[in-house]
Amino acid sequence: MKSRQIVLQNIAGKSFDLCVIGGGAVGAACALDARLRGLNVALVEAGDFAGATSSSATKIIHGGVRYLNEAIKHVDAKQYHVVVRALHERVRMLDNAPHLTRKLEFLVPSYSWLNALYINVGLKIYDWLAGSALISSSKFLNREETLRLMPALNQNGLIGSVEFLDGQFDDARYNLALINTFDRNGGVALNYARVSSLSKDPSGKLSAAHVIDQLSKQSFSINAKVFVNATGPAGDSVRRMAAPTIPPRLRLSKGAHVLLPMEVFPTEQALLIPKTDDGRVLFAVPWRGRLLVGTTETEVEPGDELYVTQEDVEFILGQLNKYLATPVTRDQIVAGFAGARPLVSSDATKSTKKIARDDVIEIEPTSGLISIMGGKWTTHRAMAEDTINVVEKSLGRVAGDCPTRHHVLYGSEDWTSEYWQQLVNTYKVVPDLAQHLSAKFGTAAGDILDLVKVDASLGERIISEHPMIRAEVVYAVREELAATVEDVLARRVGVQFYSWRSAREAAPEVGAILGAELGWNDDQIQAAVEAYVSHINRLLDLAGLPRETSARSLV
Ligand SMILES: Cc1cc2nc3c(=O)[nH]c(=O)nc-3n(C[C@H](O)[C@H](O)[C@H](O)COP(=O)(O)OP(=O)(O)OC[C@H]3O[C@@H](n4cnc5c(N)ncnc54)[C@H](O)[C@@H]3O)c2cc1C
């Protein structure tokens, strides 16, 4: 990617076929799809790419066992449609970015024969709905087989489990891979660029977006023939920029997750807890050396701050502990995150748990604003395909074949699961660093290690608990428009999702490298580091966790 200054020059005051507002999964996928169909496309994101919902997912590529349950119980065609579509997209997501995805076995434990039968039948239907997109058939495992895979499971009354296969992915990096692929195919994407208003031509059609650069506070405009609103939870606010009296369509539901050391529940499979106290499911999933547990469901309003609360922690641990032989305590939590699901429903009486995760495309008749709302990460590509078909129609073009169905994303070209060994052989790096770089950056890892060839100090680790090296920060700024300490530690490298305290420890060094790359003075570096450290301390306080700990496993 080009430097931020060059991207700004290429976007400010320029004219495009399409301007996509929002750089989460859906906006990035829309921009890529349109660009690959030959349109001249700009994307603007108010914060960081993947800075909102798209880095707060449970990171599962799935049809949705819970939605299937809702579809069967309530004979709900919408829920059924979501499951079938997502099951098919699951395979495309796995195929198009193998370095960021993997197949993962899930176990649903059973403590009664009736329940085991119900789950077994339900998952057979799940297999059947996948049809040609089936990745592996579900099967019943007896008590011994189950405990061999999950020795720390509560054994009291355990009959066995049903095993099925879905996928897992790195949500933040997948979002960045979509942006990187878009950029490398000639698109222009800018983060920290908030659309503040839209203007119209004399016929009432949208003609320009007015943008405020959140870093310099300067304003500029982007002219385009068509505008797509892919702002997730902020969707209604952008719809109102185009049509101020339009009624809202979105309801927002917060979901929180916590991360625990893997030792609390050693397993290579994911645990699916089939029924929580509030009638949903809970996942405990091995995730990059941690156990990722979630999620919750609480209705929130647009603009509400999203963080893990003490109540979220109590709920998650309370549900999880029923299934563990040895309960987990709050002081074992190492990190967490929360995000808001954008759900499409104008029915204020319906609980957010019951709202189907399907998506809706709306064309505002006067202004022509195309809003894509709702959906799931797993269906982001299909949502983009449908949206760009509508865009092509608006432009008077015949919608062509969709190129993203089989388009391999940046970093996954020629990548294999042994790629990390190539890094060890070529660059003489230690295996844990090679594996980390390969999993996060794919074949772009070579570009990071080339930086070390030029300056050996960039090969140094920043903290002892995580393989991350200094060159990753340089790469994040030069190639991926990282502009803050959190951009690097959360979404580019993932340390913040591994351990809040380790991320805080890494902040001064990351701040210094960022500052050197971006031309900050000492005061600016200090301010950026202090802001990040206070942010992490606040997250720890809000979740009711101690700021400091001396225990090794609690890093
Ligand atoms: C707790 C939780 C768990 C989930 N787990 C899963 C899962 O395991 N699997 C799955 O398939 N799905 C999951 N989902 C759903 C999935 O994460 C979302 O459907 C998806 O990330 C939504 O992407 P988006 O691009 O629509 O929204 P976002 O990622 O929120 O992107 C919208 C972007 O628009 C930007 N924006 C807003 N206003 C403006 C403006 N005025 N100008 C410019 N930009 C603007 C925002 O900054 C934001 O980055 C989960 C969701 C949650 C909340």
Coordinates of C-alpha atoms and ligand atoms in Angstrom, one line a residue:
M1 CA 0.0 0.0 0.0
K2 CA 1.1 3.6 -0.5
S3 CA 1.8 6.0 2.3
R4 CA -1.1 7.8 3.9
Q5 CA -0.1 11.1 2.3
I6 CA -0.2 9.5 -1.2
V7 CA -3.6 7.8 -0.5
L8 CA -4.9 11.2 0.6
Q9 CA -3.7 12.8 -2.6
N10 CA -5.3 10.1 -4.6
I11 CA -8.7 10.4 -2.9
A12 CA -9.3 14.0 -1.9
G13 CA -11.3 16.0 -4.4
K14 CA -11.1 13.1 -6.9
S15 CA -14.0 11.5 -8.8
F16 CA -14.9 7.8 -8.8
D17 CA -17.5 5.4 -10.1
L18 CA -18.2 4.2 -6.6
C19 CA -17.5 5.5 -3.1
V20 CA -17.8 2.8 -0.3
I21 CA -18.4 4.2 3.2
G22 CA -17.1 1.9 5.9
G23 CA -14.0 -0.3 6.0
G24 CA -15.2 -3.3 8.0
A25 CA -15.7 -6.7 6.4
V26 CA -18.6 -5.7 4.3
G27 CA -17.3 -2.4 3.0
A28 CA -13.9 -3.9 2.2
A29 CA -15.6 -6.8 0.4
C30 CA -17.8 -4.4 -1.6
A31 CA -14.8 -2.3 -2.6
L32 CA -12.8 -5.3 -3.7
D33 CA -15.7 -6.9 -5.7
A34 CA -16.4 -3.6 -7.5
R35 CA -12.7 -3.0 -8.3
L36 CA -12.3 -6.5 -9.7
R37 CA -15.3 -5.8 -11.9
G38 CA -13.4 -2.9 -13.3
L39 CA -15.0 0.0 -11.4
N40 CA -12.9 3.0 -10.2
V41 CA -13.5 2.7 -6.4
A42 CA -12.7 4.7 -3.3
L43 CA -13.3 3.4 0.3
V44 CA -13.3 5.6 3.4
E45 CA -13.2 4.3 6.9
A46 CA -13.9 6.6 10.0
G47 CA -11.6 4.7 12.3
D48 CA -9.1 1.9 11.5
F49 CA -9.9 -0.8 9.0
A50 CA -11.7 -3.6 11.0
G51 CA -11.7 -1.2 14.0
A52 CA -15.4 -1.9 14.8
T53 CA -17.5 -5.1 14.7
S54 CA -15.3 -6.9 12.2
S55 CA -12.5 -7.5 14.7
S56 CA -14.9 -8.4 17.6
A57 CA -16.3 -11.6 16.2
T58 CA -16.1 -15.1 17.7
K59 CA -14.0 -15.8 14.6
I60 CA -16.1 -18.8 13.5
I61 CA -16.9 -19.4 9.8
H62 CA -20.2 -21.1 10.2
G63 CA -23.7 -21.7 9.0
G64 CA -24.8 -21.2 12.6
V65 CA -26.1 -24.1 14.6
R66 CA -28.1 -21.8 16.8
Y67 CA -29.9 -20.2 13.8
L68 CA -30.7 -23.7 12.5
N69 CA -32.3 -24.5 15.9
E70 CA -34.4 -21.3 15.6
A71 CA -35.3 -22.1 12.0
I72 CA -36.6 -25.6 13.0
K73 CA -38.3 -24.6 16.3
H74 CA -40.1 -21.5 14.8
V75 CA -40.4 -22.7 11.2
D76 CA -38.5 -19.5 10.3
A77 CA -37.6 -19.3 6.6
K78 CA -35.3 -16.3 7.1
Q79 CA -33.2 -18.2 9.6
Y80 CA -33.1 -21.2 7.3
H81 CA -32.0 -19.0 4.4
V82 CA -29.1 -17.5 6.5
V83 CA -27.9 -21.0 7.5
V84 CA -27.9 -22.4 4.0
R85 CA -26.2 -19.3 2.5
A86 CA -23.5 -19.2 5.2
L87 CA -22.8 -22.9 4.8
H88 CA -21.9 -22.3 1.2
E89 CA -19.9 -19.2 1.8
R90 CA -18.0 -21.1 4.5
V91 CA -16.1 -23.0 1.9
R92 CA -15.3 -19.9 -0.1
M93 CA -13.9 -18.1 2.9
L94 CA -11.7 -21.1 3.7
D95 CA -10.5 -21.4 0.1
N96 CA -9.8 -17.7 -0.6
A97 CA -7.5 -17.0 2.4
P98 CA -6.0 -20.3 3.7
H99 CA -3.3 -18.5 5.7
L100 CA -6.1 -16.8 7.8
T101 CA -8.5 -19.7 8.1
R102 CA -8.7 -23.3 9.2
K103 CA -11.2 -26.1 9.6
L104 CA -12.1 -26.7 13.2
E105 CA -13.8 -29.5 15.0
F106 CA -16.5 -28.6 17.5
L107 CA -17.8 -30.8 20.3
V108 CA -21.3 -30.4 21.8
P109 CA -21.3 -32.3 25.1
S110 CA -24.4 -34.2 26.2
Y111 CA -25.5 -35.1 29.7
S112 CA -28.7 -36.9 28.7
W113 CA -29.5 -39.4 25.9
L114 CA -32.5 -37.3 24.8
N115 CA -30.4 -34.2 24.4
A116 CA -27.7 -36.3 22.6
L117 CA -30.3 -37.5 20.1
Y118 CA -31.7 -34.0 19.6
I119 CA -28.2 -32.6 18.9
N120 CA -27.3 -35.5 16.7
V121 CA -30.4 -35.1 14.5
G122 CA -30.0 -31.3 14.4
L123 CA -26.4 -31.6 13.2
K124 CA -27.3 -34.2 10.6
I125 CA -29.7 -31.6 9.2
Y126 CA -26.9 -29.1 9.3
D127 CA -24.7 -31.5 7.2
W128 CA -27.6 -32.1 4.8
L129 CA -28.2 -28.4 4.3
A130 CA -24.5 -27.9 3.4
G131 CA -25.1 -30.3 0.4
S132 CA -22.1 -30.0 -1.9
A133 CA -20.5 -27.5 0.6
L134 CA -20.3 -30.2 3.3
I135 CA -16.7 -30.3 4.7
S136 CA -17.1 -33.3 7.0
S137 CA -20.1 -35.3 8.5
S138 CA -21.0 -34.9 12.1
K139 CA -20.7 -37.9 14.4
F140 CA -21.5 -39.1 17.9
L141 CA -18.5 -39.6 20.2
N142 CA -18.9 -41.7 23.3
R143 CA -17.8 -40.6 26.8
E144 CA -14.2 -42.0 26.5
E145 CA -13.7 -40.5 23.1
T146 CA -15.0 -37.1 24.3
L147 CA -12.8 -37.0 27.4
R148 CA -9.7 -38.0 25.3
L149 CA -10.3 -34.8 23.3
M150 CA -11.4 -32.7 26.2
P151 CA -10.0 -34.0 29.4
A152 CA -10.9 -31.0 31.5
L153 CA -14.7 -31.3 30.7
N154 CA -17.1 -31.8 33.6
Q155 CA -17.4 -35.6 33.7
N156 CA -20.4 -35.7 36.0
G157 CA -23.2 -37.5 34.1
L158 CA -21.4 -37.0 30.7
I159 CA -22.7 -39.4 28.1
G160 CA -20.6 -38.2 25.1
S161 CA -20.7 -35.5 22.5
V162 CA -21.6 -34.7 19.0
E163 CA -18.6 -33.7 16.8
F164 CA -19.1 -31.5 13.7
L165 CA -16.8 -29.3 11.6
D166 CA -17.0 -25.6 10.9
G167 CA -14.2 -23.1 10.2
Q168 CA -12.2 -20.5 12.2
F169 CA -10.5 -17.3 11.0
D170 CA -8.5 -14.3 12.0
D171 CA -11.2 -11.6 11.6
A172 CA -9.0 -8.5 11.8
R173 CA -6.3 -9.9 9.4
Y174 CA -9.0 -11.2 7.0
N175 CA -10.4 -7.7 6.9
L176 CA -7.0 -6.2 6.2
A177 CA -6.3 -8.9 3.6
L178 CA -9.5 -7.7 1.8
I179 CA -8.2 -4.1 2.0
N180 CA -4.7 -5.1 0.9
T181 CA -6.1 -7.0 -2.1
F182 CA -8.3 -4.1 -3.1
D183 CA -5.3 -1.7 -2.8
R184 CA -3.1 -4.0 -4.9
N185 CA -5.7 -4.2 -7.6
G186 CA -5.8 -0.4 -8.0
G187 CA -8.4 0.6 -5.4
V188 CA -7.9 3.6 -3.0
A189 CA -8.7 3.0 0.7
L190 CA -8.2 5.5 3.5
N191 CA -8.7 4.9 7.2
Y192 CA -9.4 7.6 9.8
A193 CA -11.6 9.3 7.2
R194 CA -15.1 9.9 8.5
V195 CA -17.9 10.9 6.2
S196 CA -19.7 13.8 7.9
S197 CA -22.3 14.7 5.2
L198 CA -23.4 13.9 1.7
S199 CA -24.4 16.3 -1.0
K200 CA -26.7 15.9 -4.0
D201 CA -26.9 17.2 -7.5
P202 CA -29.9 19.3 -8.7
S203 CA -31.9 16.1 -9.4
G204 CA -31.5 15.0 -5.8
K205 CA -29.0 12.2 -6.5
L206 CA -25.9 11.9 -4.3
S207 CA -22.9 13.4 -5.9
A208 CA -20.3 13.9 -3.1
A209 CA -19.2 12.7 0.3
H210 CA -17.7 15.2 2.7
V211 CA -15.0 13.7 4.7
I212 CA -13.1 14.7 7.8
D213 CA -9.5 13.3 8.2
Q214 CA -9.6 12.3 11.8
L215 CA -5.8 12.6 12.1
S216 CA -5.2 16.1 10.6
K217 CA -8.8 17.4 11.1
Q218 CA -8.8 18.6 7.6
S219 CA -11.8 18.2 5.4
F220 CA -12.1 17.1 1.8
S221 CA -14.7 15.8 -0.7
I222 CA -15.0 12.7 -2.8
N223 CA -17.2 12.8 -5.9
A224 CA -18.8 9.5 -7.1
K225 CA -21.6 8.3 -9.3
V226 CA -22.8 5.8 -6.7
F227 CA -22.4 5.6 -2.9
V228 CA -22.6 2.4 -0.8
N229 CA -23.2 2.7 2.9
A230 CA -21.5 -0.3 4.6
T231 CA -21.1 1.2 8.0
G232 CA -22.4 -1.8 10.0
P233 CA -23.8 -0.5 13.4
A234 CA -23.6 3.1 12.1
G235 CA -25.8 2.3 9.1
D236 CA -28.8 4.4 10.2
S237 CA -26.7 7.5 10.7
V238 CA -25.4 7.4 7.1
R239 CA -28.9 6.6 5.8
R240 CA -30.1 9.8 7.5
M241 CA -27.3 11.9 5.9
A242 CA -29.0 11.0 2.6
A243 CA -32.6 11.1 3.7
P244 CA -33.0 12.9 7.1
T245 CA -36.6 11.7 7.9
I246 CA -36.0 8.0 7.0
P247 CA -37.0 5.7 9.9
P248 CA -34.2 3.6 11.5
R249 CA -33.9 -0.1 10.5
L250 CA -31.1 -1.4 12.7
R251 CA -31.1 -2.8 16.3
L252 CA -27.7 -3.3 17.9
S253 CA -26.7 -6.1 20.2
K254 CA -23.5 -6.1 22.1
G255 CA -21.4 -9.3 22.4
A256 CA -18.5 -9.7 24.7
H257 CA -15.6 -12.3 24.8
V258 CA -12.8 -13.1 27.2
L259 CA -9.5 -14.9 26.6
L260 CA -8.0 -17.4 29.0
P261 CA -4.7 -19.3 29.1
M262 CA -5.1 -22.6 27.2
E263 CA -4.1 -24.5 30.3
V264 CA -7.5 -24.0 31.9
F265 CA -9.1 -26.2 29.2
P266 CA -6.4 -27.9 27.1
T267 CA -8.0 -29.0 23.8
E268 CA -7.5 -28.8 20.1
Q269 CA -11.3 -28.8 19.5
A270 CA -13.8 -26.1 20.2
L271 CA -16.5 -26.6 22.8
L272 CA -20.0 -25.5 22.0
I273 CA -22.2 -25.1 25.0
P274 CA -25.7 -25.7 23.6
K275 CA -27.8 -23.8 26.0
T276 CA -26.9 -20.8 28.1
D277 CA -29.2 -19.3 30.8
D278 CA -30.5 -16.8 28.3
G279 CA -31.3 -19.4 25.7
R280 CA -28.3 -19.0 23.4
V281 CA -25.1 -20.9 22.8
L282 CA -21.6 -20.2 24.1
F283 CA -18.3 -21.1 22.5
A284 CA -14.9 -21.9 24.0
V285 CA -12.5 -22.0 21.1
P286 CA -8.7 -22.5 20.9
W287 CA -7.5 -19.2 19.4
R288 CA -3.8 -18.5 18.7
G289 CA -2.6 -20.0 22.0
R290 CA -5.6 -18.8 24.1
L291 CA -9.1 -20.1 24.9
L292 CA -11.5 -17.6 23.4
V293 CA -14.9 -17.7 25.2
G294 CA -18.1 -15.9 24.3
T295 CA -20.4 -14.5 23.6
T296 CA -23.1 -12.4 25.4
E297 CA -26.1 -10.6 23.9
T298 CA -27.2 -7.2 25.3
E299 CA -29.1 -4.6 23.3
V300 CA -27.2 -1.3 23.0
E301 CA -27.8 2.1 21.3
P302 CA -25.8 3.6 18.5
G303 CA -22.7 5.4 19.9
D304 CA -22.7 3.4 23.2
E305 CA -19.1 2.5 24.2
L306 CA -18.4 -1.2 23.8
Y307 CA -16.3 -3.0 26.4
V308 CA -16.3 -6.1 28.5
T309 CA -18.1 -5.4 31.8
Q310 CA -17.9 -7.2 35.1
E311 CA -21.4 -8.6 34.4
D312 CA -20.2 -9.9 31.0
V313 CA -17.3 -11.7 32.8
E314 CA -19.6 -13.2 35.4
F315 CA -22.1 -14.4 32.8
I316 CA -19.4 -16.0 30.5
L317 CA -17.5 -17.7 33.4
G318 CA -20.8 -18.8 35.0
Q319 CA -21.9 -20.6 31.8
L320 CA -18.5 -22.0 31.0
N321 CA -17.8 -23.3 34.5
K322 CA -20.9 -25.6 34.4
Y323 CA -19.0 -27.6 31.7
L324 CA -15.5 -27.6 33.3
A325 CA -14.1 -30.1 35.9
T326 CA -12.2 -27.2 37.5
P327 CA -13.9 -23.8 37.5
V328 CA -12.1 -20.8 36.0
T329 CA -11.8 -17.7 38.1
R330 CA -11.9 -14.1 36.9
D331 CA -8.3 -13.4 37.7
Q332 CA -7.2 -15.9 35.1
I333 CA -8.6 -13.8 32.3
V334 CA -5.9 -12.3 30.1
A335 CA -7.8 -10.2 27.6
G336 CA -11.2 -9.5 26.1
F337 CA -13.2 -7.6 23.5
A338 CA -16.7 -6.6 22.7
G339 CA -18.5 -5.5 19.6
A340 CA -22.0 -4.7 18.3
R341 CA -24.0 -6.8 15.9
P342 CA -25.9 -4.7 13.4
L343 CA -29.2 -6.5 13.1
V344 CA -32.0 -5.5 10.7
S345 CA -35.4 -5.2 12.4
S346 CA -37.8 -2.5 12.9
D347 CA -39.8 -4.6 15.3
A348 CA -39.0 -3.1 18.6
T349 CA -40.8 -5.8 20.6
K350 CA -38.6 -8.6 19.3
S351 CA -35.6 -9.7 21.4
T352 CA -32.3 -9.2 19.6
K353 CA -31.6 -13.0 20.1
K354 CA -34.6 -13.8 17.9
I355 CA -33.7 -11.5 15.0
A356 CA -32.3 -13.4 12.0
R357 CA -28.8 -12.6 11.0
D358 CA -29.8 -12.1 7.3
D359 CA -28.9 -9.0 5.4
V360 CA -30.9 -6.4 3.5
I361 CA -29.9 -4.1 0.6
E362 CA -31.9 -0.8 0.5
I363 CA -31.8 1.7 -2.3
E364 CA -33.0 5.0 -1.0
P365 CA -35.3 6.1 -3.9
T366 CA -34.5 9.9 -4.1
S367 CA -30.8 10.0 -3.3
G368 CA -29.8 6.6 -4.7
L369 CA -27.8 5.7 -1.5
I370 CA -27.3 1.9 -1.4
S371 CA -27.2 0.6 2.1
I372 CA -26.1 -2.9 2.9
M373 CA -27.2 -3.9 6.4
G374 CA -27.1 -6.9 8.8
G375 CA -25.5 -10.2 7.9
K376 CA -22.6 -12.1 9.3
W377 CA -18.8 -12.2 8.7
T378 CA -19.3 -15.6 7.1
T379 CA -21.6 -14.1 4.4
H380 CA -19.6 -10.8 3.8
R381 CA -18.5 -11.9 0.3
A382 CA -22.0 -12.9 -0.8
M383 CA -23.4 -9.6 0.6
A384 CA -20.8 -7.7 -1.4
E385 CA -21.7 -9.7 -4.5
D386 CA -25.4 -8.8 -4.2
T387 CA -24.6 -5.1 -3.4
I388 CA -22.2 -4.7 -6.4
N389 CA -24.8 -6.2 -8.7
V390 CA -27.1 -3.4 -7.6
V391 CA -24.3 -0.9 -8.0
E392 CA -23.7 -2.1 -11.6
K393 CA -27.4 -1.7 -12.3
S394 CA -27.4 1.9 -10.9
L395 CA -24.5 2.7 -13.2
G396 CA -26.5 1.3 -16.2
R397 CA -24.1 -1.7 -16.6
V398 CA -25.1 -5.3 -16.9
A399 CA -24.0 -7.1 -13.8
G400 CA -21.1 -9.4 -14.9
D401 CA -19.8 -12.6 -13.3
C402 CA -18.7 -12.0 -9.7
P403 CA -14.9 -12.3 -9.5
T404 CA -14.6 -12.7 -5.7
R405 CA -16.0 -16.2 -5.5
H406 CA -12.6 -17.7 -6.2
H407 CA -10.3 -14.7 -5.8
V408 CA -7.4 -15.6 -3.5
L409 CA -6.6 -12.8 -1.1
Y410 CA -3.3 -11.0 -0.7
G411 CA -0.9 -13.1 1.4
S412 CA -2.5 -16.4 0.4
E413 CA -1.2 -16.7 -3.1
D414 CA 1.1 -19.7 -3.2
W415 CA 0.8 -20.1 0.6
T416 CA 0.9 -23.6 2.1
S417 CA 0.8 -24.7 5.7
E418 CA 4.5 -25.4 5.4
Y419 CA 5.3 -21.9 4.3
W420 CA 6.7 -21.0 7.8
Q421 CA 9.5 -23.6 7.2
Q422 CA 10.5 -21.8 4.1
L423 CA 10.9 -18.7 6.3
V424 CA 13.0 -20.6 8.7
N425 CA 15.3 -21.9 5.9
T426 CA 15.5 -18.6 3.9
Y427 CA 15.7 -16.1 6.7
K428 CA 17.2 -18.3 9.5
V429 CA 14.5 -17.2 12.0
V430 CA 13.2 -19.2 14.9
P431 CA 10.1 -21.4 14.3
D432 CA 7.7 -19.5 16.6
L433 CA 8.4 -16.2 14.8
A434 CA 8.1 -17.9 11.4
Q435 CA 4.8 -19.5 12.4
H436 CA 3.4 -16.2 13.8
L437 CA 4.4 -14.3 10.6
S438 CA 3.1 -16.9 8.3
A439 CA -0.3 -17.1 10.1
K440 CA -0.7 -13.3 10.3
F441 CA 0.8 -12.1 7.0
G442 CA 0.9 -15.2 4.8
T443 CA 3.4 -14.8 2.0
A444 CA 3.8 -11.1 2.7
A445 CA 5.9 -12.3 5.7
G446 CA 8.9 -12.3 3.4
D447 CA 8.6 -8.5 3.0
I448 CA 8.7 -8.1 6.8
L449 CA 11.9 -10.2 7.1
D450 CA 13.5 -8.4 4.1
L451 CA 13.3 -5.3 6.4
V452 CA 15.4 -7.1 8.9
K453 CA 18.1 -7.9 6.2
V454 CA 18.5 -4.1 5.8
D455 CA 18.4 -3.3 9.6
A456 CA 19.1 -6.2 11.9
S457 CA 17.7 -4.3 14.9
L458 CA 14.2 -4.7 13.4
G459 CA 14.6 -8.4 14.0
E460 CA 14.5 -7.9 17.8
R461 CA 11.5 -9.0 19.8
I462 CA 9.5 -6.3 21.5
I463 CA 8.3 -8.4 24.5
S464 CA 9.3 -11.8 25.7
E465 CA 5.7 -13.3 25.8
H466 CA 5.0 -12.8 22.1
P467 CA 7.1 -13.5 19.0
M468 CA 6.3 -10.1 17.5
I469 CA 9.4 -8.3 16.1
R470 CA 10.1 -4.6 15.5
A471 CA 9.9 -5.0 11.7
E472 CA 6.2 -5.7 12.0
V473 CA 5.5 -2.2 13.3
V474 CA 7.4 -0.7 10.4
Y475 CA 5.6 -2.9 7.9
A476 CA 2.2 -2.0 9.5
V477 CA 2.9 1.7 9.0
R478 CA 4.4 1.5 5.5
E479 CA 2.1 -1.1 4.0
E480 CA -1.1 -1.2 6.0
L481 CA -1.7 2.4 7.1
A482 CA -1.4 1.8 10.8
A483 CA -1.5 5.1 12.6
T484 CA -1.9 4.4 16.3
V485 CA -0.4 2.0 18.9
E486 CA -3.7 0.1 19.0
D487 CA -3.8 -0.3 15.2
V488 CA -0.5 -2.2 15.5
L489 CA -1.1 -4.2 18.7
A490 CA -4.7 -5.1 18.2
R491 CA -5.5 -5.5 14.5
R492 CA -2.1 -5.8 12.7
V493 CA -0.3 -8.1 15.0
G494 CA -2.8 -9.4 17.5
V495 CA -1.0 -8.9 20.8
Q496 CA -3.9 -7.0 22.4
F497 CA -6.1 -10.1 21.8
Y498 CA -3.5 -12.3 23.3
S499 CA -2.9 -10.3 26.5
W500 CA -3.9 -6.9 27.6
R501 CA -0.9 -6.6 30.0
S502 CA 1.6 -7.8 27.4
A503 CA 0.2 -5.2 24.9
R504 CA 0.6 -2.5 27.5
E505 CA 4.2 -3.6 28.1
A506 CA 4.9 -3.4 24.3
A507 CA 3.4 0.0 23.9
P508 CA 6.5 2.2 24.6
E509 CA 8.6 0.4 22.0
V510 CA 5.7 0.3 19.4
G511 CA 5.1 4.0 20.0
A512 CA 8.7 4.8 19.4
I513 CA 8.9 2.9 16.1
L514 CA 5.5 4.4 15.0
G515 CA 6.8 7.9 15.9
A516 CA 10.0 7.4 13.9
E517 CA 8.0 6.2 10.9
L518 CA 5.4 8.9 11.1
G519 CA 7.7 11.8 12.0
W520 CA 6.3 12.4 15.5
N521 CA 8.3 14.4 18.1
D522 CA 9.0 13.0 21.6
D523 CA 5.9 14.7 23.1
Q524 CA 3.7 13.1 20.5
I525 CA 5.2 9.7 21.1
Q526 CA 4.8 10.0 24.8
A527 CA 1.2 11.1 24.4
A528 CA 0.3 8.2 22.1
V529 CA 1.9 5.7 24.5
E530 CA 0.2 7.2 27.5
A531 CA -3.2 7.2 25.8
Y532 CA -2.8 3.5 24.9
V533 CA -1.6 2.5 28.4
S534 CA -4.6 4.3 30.0
H535 CA -6.9 2.7 27.5
I536 CA -5.7 -0.8 28.5
N537 CA -5.8 0.1 32.2
R538 CA -9.4 1.2 31.8
L539 CA -10.4 -2.0 30.0
L540 CA -8.9 -4.0 32.9
D541 CA -10.8 -1.8 35.4
L542 CA -14.1 -2.1 33.6
A543 CA -13.8 -5.9 33.4
G544 CA -12.9 -5.9 37.2
L545 CA -9.4 -7.3 36.6
P546 CA -6.2 -6.4 38.5
R547 CA -3.9 -4.0 36.5
E548 CA -0.8 -5.9 37.6
T549 CA -0.1 -9.5 38.2
S550 CA 3.1 -11.4 38.9
A551 CA 1.9 -14.9 38.1
R552 CA 3.4 -16.3 34.8
S553 CA 0.2 -17.8 33.5
L554 CA -1.7 -14.5 34.0
V555 CA 0.5 -12.4 31.7
Ligands
LIG1 C1 -19.8 -10.4 19.4 C2 -19.9 -10.8 18.0 C3 -19.6 -12.0 17.5 C4 -19.7 -12.4 16.2 N1 -19.2 -13.6 15.8 C5 -19.3 -13.9 14.5 C6 -18.8 -15.1 14.0 O1 -18.2 -15.9 14.8 N2 -18.9 -15.5 12.7 C7 -19.6 -14.6 11.8 O2 -19.8 -15.0 10.7 N3 -20.1 -13.4 12.2 C8 -19.9 -13.0 13.5 N4 -20.4 -11.8 13.9 C9 -20.9 -10.9 13.0 C10 -19.9 -10.1 12.2 O3 -18.8 -9.8 13.0 C11 -20.5 -8.9 11.6 O4 -21.6 -9.2 10.8 C12 -19.5 -8.1 10.6 O5 -18.3 -7.9 11.2 C13 -20.1 -6.8 10.3 O6 -19.2 -6.1 9.4 P1 -19.6 -4.7 8.9 O7 -18.6 -4.3 7.9 O8 -21.0 -4.6 8.5 O9 -19.5 -3.7 10.2 P2 -18.2 -3.1 10.9 O10 -17.1 -4.0 11.0 O11 -18.7 -2.4 12.1 O12 -17.7 -2.0 9.8 C14 -18.4 -0.8 9.6 C15 -17.4 0.3 9.5 O13 -18.0 1.6 9.1 C16 -17.3 2.6 9.7 N5 -18.1 3.8 9.7 C17 -19.1 4.1 10.5 N6 -19.6 5.4 10.2 C18 -18.8 5.9 9.2 C19 -18.7 7.1 8.6 N7 -19.6 8.1 8.8 N8 -17.7 7.3 7.6 C20 -16.8 6.3 7.3 N9 -16.9 5.1 8.0 C21 -17.8 4.9 8.9 C22 -17.0 2.1 11.1 O14 -15.9 2.8 11.7 C23 -16.7 0.6 10.9 O15 -15.3 0.3 10.8 C24 -20.2 -11.4 15.3 C25 -20.6 -10.2 15.7 C26 -20.4 -9.8 17.0 C27 -20.7 -8.4 17.5

